[in-house]
Each structure stands twice: as structure tokens, then as C-alpha cells.
PDB file of C-alpha atoms in Angstrom:
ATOM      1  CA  UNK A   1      74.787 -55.843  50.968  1.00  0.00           C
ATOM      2  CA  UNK A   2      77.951 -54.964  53.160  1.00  0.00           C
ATOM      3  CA  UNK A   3      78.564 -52.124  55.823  1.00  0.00           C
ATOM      4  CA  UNK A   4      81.380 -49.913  54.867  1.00  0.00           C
ATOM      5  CA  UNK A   5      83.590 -47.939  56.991  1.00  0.00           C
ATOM      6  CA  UNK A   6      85.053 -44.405  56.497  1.00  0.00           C
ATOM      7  CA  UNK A   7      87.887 -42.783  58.260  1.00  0.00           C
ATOM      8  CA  UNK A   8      86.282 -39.354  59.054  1.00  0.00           C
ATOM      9  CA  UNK A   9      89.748 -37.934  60.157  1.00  0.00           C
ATOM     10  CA  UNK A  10      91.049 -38.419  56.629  1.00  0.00           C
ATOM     11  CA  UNK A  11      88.307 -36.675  54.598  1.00  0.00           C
ATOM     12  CA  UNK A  12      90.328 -33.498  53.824  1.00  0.00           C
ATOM     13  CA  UNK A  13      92.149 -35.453  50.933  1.00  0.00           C
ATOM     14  CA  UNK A  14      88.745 -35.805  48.939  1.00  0.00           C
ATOM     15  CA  UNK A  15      87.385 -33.191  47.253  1.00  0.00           C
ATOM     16  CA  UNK A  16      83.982 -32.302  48.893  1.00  0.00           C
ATOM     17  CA  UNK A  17      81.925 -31.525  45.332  1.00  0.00           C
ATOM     18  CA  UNK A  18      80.765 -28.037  47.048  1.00  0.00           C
ATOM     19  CA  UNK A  19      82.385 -25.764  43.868  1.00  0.00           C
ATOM     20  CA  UNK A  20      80.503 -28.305  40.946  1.00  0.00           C
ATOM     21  CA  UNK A  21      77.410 -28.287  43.094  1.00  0.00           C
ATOM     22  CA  UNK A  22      77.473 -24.459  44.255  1.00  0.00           C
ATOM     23  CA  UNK A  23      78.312 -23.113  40.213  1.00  0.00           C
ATOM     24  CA  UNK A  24      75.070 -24.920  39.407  1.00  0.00           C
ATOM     25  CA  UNK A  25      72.561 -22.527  41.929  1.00  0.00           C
ATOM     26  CA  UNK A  26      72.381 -25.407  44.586  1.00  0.00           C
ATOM     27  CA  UNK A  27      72.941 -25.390  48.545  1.00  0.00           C
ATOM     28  CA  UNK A  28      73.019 -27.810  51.102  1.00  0.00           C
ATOM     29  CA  UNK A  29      70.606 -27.067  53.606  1.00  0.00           C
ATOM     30  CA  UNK A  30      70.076 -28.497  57.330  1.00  0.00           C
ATOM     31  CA  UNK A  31      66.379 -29.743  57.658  1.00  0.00           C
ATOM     32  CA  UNK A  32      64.476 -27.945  60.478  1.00  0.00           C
ATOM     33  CA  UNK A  33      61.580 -29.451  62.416  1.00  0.00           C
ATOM     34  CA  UNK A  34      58.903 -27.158  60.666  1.00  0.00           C
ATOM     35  CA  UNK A  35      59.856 -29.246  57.134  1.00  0.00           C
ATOM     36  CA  UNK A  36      59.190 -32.200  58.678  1.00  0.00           C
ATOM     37  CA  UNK A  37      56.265 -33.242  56.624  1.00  0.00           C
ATOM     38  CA  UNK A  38      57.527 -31.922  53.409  1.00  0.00           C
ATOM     39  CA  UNK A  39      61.070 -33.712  53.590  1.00  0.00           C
ATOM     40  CA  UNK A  40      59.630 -36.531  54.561  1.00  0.00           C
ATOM     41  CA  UNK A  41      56.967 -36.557  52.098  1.00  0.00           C
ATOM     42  CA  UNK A  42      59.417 -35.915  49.326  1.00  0.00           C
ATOM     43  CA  UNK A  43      61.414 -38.928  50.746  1.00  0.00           C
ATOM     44  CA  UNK A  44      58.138 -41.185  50.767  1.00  0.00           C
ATOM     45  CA  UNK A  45      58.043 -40.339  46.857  1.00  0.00           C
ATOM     46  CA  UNK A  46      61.163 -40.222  45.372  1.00  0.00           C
ATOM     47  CA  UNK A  47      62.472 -43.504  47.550  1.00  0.00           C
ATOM     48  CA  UNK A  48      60.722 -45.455  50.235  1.00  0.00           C
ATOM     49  CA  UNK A  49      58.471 -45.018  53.127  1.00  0.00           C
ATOM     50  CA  UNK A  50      60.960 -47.030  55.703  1.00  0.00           C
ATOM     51  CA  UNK A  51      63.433 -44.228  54.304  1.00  0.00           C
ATOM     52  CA  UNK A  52      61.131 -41.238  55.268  1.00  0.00           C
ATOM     53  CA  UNK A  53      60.773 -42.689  58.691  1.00  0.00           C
ATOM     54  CA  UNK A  54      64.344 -42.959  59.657  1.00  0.00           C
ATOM     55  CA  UNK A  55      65.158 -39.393  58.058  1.00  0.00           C
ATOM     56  CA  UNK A  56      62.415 -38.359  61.046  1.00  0.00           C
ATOM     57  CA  UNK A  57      64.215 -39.849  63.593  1.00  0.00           C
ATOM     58  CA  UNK A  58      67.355 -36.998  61.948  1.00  0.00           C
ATOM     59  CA  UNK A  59      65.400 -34.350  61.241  1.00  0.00           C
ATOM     60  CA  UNK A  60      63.699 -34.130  65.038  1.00  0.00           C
ATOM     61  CA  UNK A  61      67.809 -34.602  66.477  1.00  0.00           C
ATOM     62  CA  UNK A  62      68.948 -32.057  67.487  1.00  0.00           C
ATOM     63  CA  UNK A  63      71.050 -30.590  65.903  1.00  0.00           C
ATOM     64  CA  UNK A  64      68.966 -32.180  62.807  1.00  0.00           C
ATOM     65  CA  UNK A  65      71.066 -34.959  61.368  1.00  0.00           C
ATOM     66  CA  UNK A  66      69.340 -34.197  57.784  1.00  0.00           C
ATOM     67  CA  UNK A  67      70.518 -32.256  55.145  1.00  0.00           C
ATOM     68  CA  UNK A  68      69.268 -31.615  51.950  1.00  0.00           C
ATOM     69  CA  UNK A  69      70.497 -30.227  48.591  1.00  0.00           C
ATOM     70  CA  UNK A  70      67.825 -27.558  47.363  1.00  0.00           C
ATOM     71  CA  UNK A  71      67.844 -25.438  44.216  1.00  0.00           C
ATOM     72  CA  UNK A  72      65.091 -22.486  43.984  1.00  0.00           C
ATOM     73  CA  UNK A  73      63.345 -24.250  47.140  1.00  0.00           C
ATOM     74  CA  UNK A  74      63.127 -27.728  45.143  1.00  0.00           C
ATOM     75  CA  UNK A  75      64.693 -30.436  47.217  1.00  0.00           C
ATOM     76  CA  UNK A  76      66.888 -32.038  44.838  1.00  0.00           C
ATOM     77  CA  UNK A  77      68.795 -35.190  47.345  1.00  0.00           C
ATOM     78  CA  UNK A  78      68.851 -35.828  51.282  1.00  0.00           C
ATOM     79  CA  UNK A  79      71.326 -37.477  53.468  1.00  0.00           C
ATOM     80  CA  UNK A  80      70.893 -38.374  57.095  1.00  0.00           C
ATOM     81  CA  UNK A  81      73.406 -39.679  60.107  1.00  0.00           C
ATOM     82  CA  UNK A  82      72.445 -41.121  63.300  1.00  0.00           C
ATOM     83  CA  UNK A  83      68.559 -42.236  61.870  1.00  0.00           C
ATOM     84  CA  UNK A  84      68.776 -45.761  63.131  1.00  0.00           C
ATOM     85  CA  UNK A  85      71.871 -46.595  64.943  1.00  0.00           C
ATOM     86  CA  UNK A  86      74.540 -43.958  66.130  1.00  0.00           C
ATOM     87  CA  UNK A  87      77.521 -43.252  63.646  1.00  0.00           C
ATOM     88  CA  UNK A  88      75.518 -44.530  60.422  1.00  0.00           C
ATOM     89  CA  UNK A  89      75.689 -42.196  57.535  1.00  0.00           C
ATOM     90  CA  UNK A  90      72.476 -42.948  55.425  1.00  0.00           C
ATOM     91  CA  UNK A  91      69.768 -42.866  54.299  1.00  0.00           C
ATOM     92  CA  UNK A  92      70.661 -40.578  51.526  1.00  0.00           C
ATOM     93  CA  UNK A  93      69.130 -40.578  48.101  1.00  0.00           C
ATOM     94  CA  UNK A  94      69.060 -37.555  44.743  1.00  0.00           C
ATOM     95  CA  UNK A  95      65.979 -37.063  42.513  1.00  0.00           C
ATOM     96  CA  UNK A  96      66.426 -39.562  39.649  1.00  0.00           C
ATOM     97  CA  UNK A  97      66.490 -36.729  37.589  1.00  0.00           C
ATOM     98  CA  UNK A  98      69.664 -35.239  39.191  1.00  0.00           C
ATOM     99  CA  UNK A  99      71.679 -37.653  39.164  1.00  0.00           C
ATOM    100  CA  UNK A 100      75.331 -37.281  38.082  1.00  0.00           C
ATOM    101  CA  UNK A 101      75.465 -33.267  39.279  1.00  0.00           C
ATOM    102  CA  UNK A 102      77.755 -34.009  42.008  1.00  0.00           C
ATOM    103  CA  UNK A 103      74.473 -33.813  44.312  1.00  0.00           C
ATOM    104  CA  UNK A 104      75.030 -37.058  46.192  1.00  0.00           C
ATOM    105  CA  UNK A 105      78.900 -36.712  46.530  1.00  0.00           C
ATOM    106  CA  UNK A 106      78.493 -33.275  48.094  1.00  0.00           C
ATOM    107  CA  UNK A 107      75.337 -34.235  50.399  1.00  0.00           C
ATOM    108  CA  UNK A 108      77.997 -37.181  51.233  1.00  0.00           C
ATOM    109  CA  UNK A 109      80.616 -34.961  51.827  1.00  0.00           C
ATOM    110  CA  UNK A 110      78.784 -32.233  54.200  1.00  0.00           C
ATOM    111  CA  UNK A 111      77.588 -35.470  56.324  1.00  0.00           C
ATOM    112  CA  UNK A 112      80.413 -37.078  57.319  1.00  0.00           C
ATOM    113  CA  UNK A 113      82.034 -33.523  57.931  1.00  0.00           C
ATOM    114  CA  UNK A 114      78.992 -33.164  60.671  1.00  0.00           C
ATOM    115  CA  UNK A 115      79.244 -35.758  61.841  1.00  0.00           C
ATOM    116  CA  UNK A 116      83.477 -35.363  62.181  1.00  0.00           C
ATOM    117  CA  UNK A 117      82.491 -31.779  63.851  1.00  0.00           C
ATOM    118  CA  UNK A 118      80.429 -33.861  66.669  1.00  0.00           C
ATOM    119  CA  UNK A 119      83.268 -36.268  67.309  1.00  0.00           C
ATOM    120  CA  UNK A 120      82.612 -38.733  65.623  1.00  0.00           C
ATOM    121  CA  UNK A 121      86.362 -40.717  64.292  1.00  0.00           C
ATOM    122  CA  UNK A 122      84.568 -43.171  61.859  1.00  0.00           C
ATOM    123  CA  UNK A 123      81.636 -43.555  59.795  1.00  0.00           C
ATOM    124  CA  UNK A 124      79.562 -46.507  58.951  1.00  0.00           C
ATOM    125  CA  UNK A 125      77.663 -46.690  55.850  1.00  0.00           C
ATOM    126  CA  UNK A 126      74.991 -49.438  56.069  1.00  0.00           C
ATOM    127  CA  UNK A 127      73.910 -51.674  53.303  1.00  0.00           C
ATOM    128  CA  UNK A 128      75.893 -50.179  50.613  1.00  0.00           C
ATOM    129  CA  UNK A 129      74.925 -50.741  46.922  1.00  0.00           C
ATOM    130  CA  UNK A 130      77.057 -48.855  45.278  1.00  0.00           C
ATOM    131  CA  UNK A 131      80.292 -49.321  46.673  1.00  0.00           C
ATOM    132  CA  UNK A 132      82.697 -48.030  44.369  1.00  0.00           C
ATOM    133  CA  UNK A 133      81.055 -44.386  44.737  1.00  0.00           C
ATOM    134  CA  UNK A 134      81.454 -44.571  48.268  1.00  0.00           C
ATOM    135  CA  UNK A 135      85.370 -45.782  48.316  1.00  0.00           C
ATOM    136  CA  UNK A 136      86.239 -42.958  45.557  1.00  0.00           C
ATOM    137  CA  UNK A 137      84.058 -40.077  46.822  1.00  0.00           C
ATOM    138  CA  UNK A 138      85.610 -40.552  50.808  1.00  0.00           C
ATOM    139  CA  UNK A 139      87.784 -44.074  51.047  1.00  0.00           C
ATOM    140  CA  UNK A 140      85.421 -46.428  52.296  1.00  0.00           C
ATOM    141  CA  UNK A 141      86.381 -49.530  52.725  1.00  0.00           C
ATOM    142  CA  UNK A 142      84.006 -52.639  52.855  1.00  0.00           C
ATOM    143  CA  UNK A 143      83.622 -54.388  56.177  1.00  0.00           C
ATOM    144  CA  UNK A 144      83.965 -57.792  55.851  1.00  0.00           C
ATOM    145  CA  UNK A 145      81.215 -60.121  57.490  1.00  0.00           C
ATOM    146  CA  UNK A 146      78.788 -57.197  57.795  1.00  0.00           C
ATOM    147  CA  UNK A 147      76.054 -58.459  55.071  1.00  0.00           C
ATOM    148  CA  UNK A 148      73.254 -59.072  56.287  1.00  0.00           C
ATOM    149  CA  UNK A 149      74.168 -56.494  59.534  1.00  0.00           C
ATOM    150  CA  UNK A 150      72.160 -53.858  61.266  1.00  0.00           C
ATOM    151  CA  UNK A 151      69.441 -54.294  59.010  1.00  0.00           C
ATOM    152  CA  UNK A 152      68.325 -57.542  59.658  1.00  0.00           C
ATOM    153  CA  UNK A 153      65.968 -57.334  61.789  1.00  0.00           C
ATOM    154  CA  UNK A 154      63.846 -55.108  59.835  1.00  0.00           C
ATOM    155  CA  UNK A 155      60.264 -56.447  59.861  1.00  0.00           C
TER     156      UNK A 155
END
């Protein structure tokens, strides 16, 4: 699966999914060190334990690089930046259950606006299934050459 790149300097012409997400009781929250375990345990469950480690590397940055989308203190979706290599948006994942909210668009959103408040100019997104989400919710744009990338030297 390719990398993708996003301009982070042109995000203001996507809608950021905040209004659907906030009309349905839901927040985006920044993860704190004392949720460690149960972010990362809710990661472990709902997607993979390779994706609960890098999300620790996030949460213990500081600032904490994870975010999550919570409704009545249930953790609905994460997203990440910075878990394994600087300026990579992911991992990022929403409860099976919750999907097609506007969950993962906002968590999206809210990211790569963090990470455009730290200075970061562009955003890579590693390993990218679904592509077309990506290149309507923010413009990303495949880079070409980048299968297998980064990842390939997982063990």
C-alpha cells in the first residue's frame, strides 16, 4: 500500500466534520499519560497490538500526539502523528460500530491541524488503504514509488 502526501497549508478548504460530529454528543479529546493503559488497551482490541504500541510512542509526546473521539467517556476512534517516524499522520482507526458518523474524518481533520500548529508544511499518511477517503476528506495525493515504504522493515 502507498504513502500519501497532504498539503497541511491548504486544509482550510475542507470541511473539518467538527459540526456532524459535535451535533451527535461527541468530542475530540487529547490523550494524557494517565490513559495510557486504557487507550492503548482499547487500541489492542478494536485493531492491532503493533497499533497500540505506536499510539504509546504519541500518547507519552509531549504534547501527546493522540487524540481520541469520546462520547459519554466511551472512546469511539483514535488518531496519532509522529508514532513511528516524524510527520506521519496514523495510526488512526473508529469502533466498527461507528463507522460512517464523520468520526474518522474529524479525528483526521483535528490531526493534521496539530500537527500544522507545530510547523509542520506536509503530512504523510503511511500505508494507506483507503485512499479515496483520504484525497476527499484533505487532498491527499498518492506518492508514487512509496509501496512497500517506511513499513518495511517491520519484523
Amino acid at each position: 500500500m502507498p504513502d500519501m502526501l497532504v498539503r497541511l497549508y491548504d486544509l482550510d478548504q475542507y470541511d473539518d466534520g467538527m459540526e456532524k460530529i459535535k451535533a451527535q454528543g461527541i468530542v475530540i479529546k487529547s490523550v494524557m499519560a494517565p490513559n495510557l493503559t486504557e487507550v492503548r488497551e482499547w487500541i489492542k482490541t478494536h485493531f492491532s497490538l503493533g497499533w497500540a504500541d505506536e499510539a504509546s510512542n504519541a500518547i507519552l509526546s509531549i504534547p501527546s500526539r493522540c487524540f481520541v473521539a469520546v462520547q459519554e467517556s466511551q472512546i469511539l476512534g483514535f488518531a496519532c502523528y509522529d508514532a513511528t517516524a516524524r510527520a506521519f499522520f496514523g495510526p488512526t482507526g473508529v469502533d466498527e460500530n461507528q463507522r460512517g458518523k464523520g468520526i474518522g474524518k474529524a479525528l483526521l481533520m483535528h490531526t493534521l491541524k496539530a500537527m500544522y500548529g507545530e510547523g509542520y508544511i506536509y503530512a504523510i499518511i503511511g500505508g494507506v488503504g483507503p485512499d479515496k477517503f483520504y484525497a476527499s476528506c484533505c487532498g491527499a495525493t498518492t506518492i508514487e514509488g512509496s509501496s512497500p515504504g517506511w513499513y518495511r522493515n517491520i519484523l
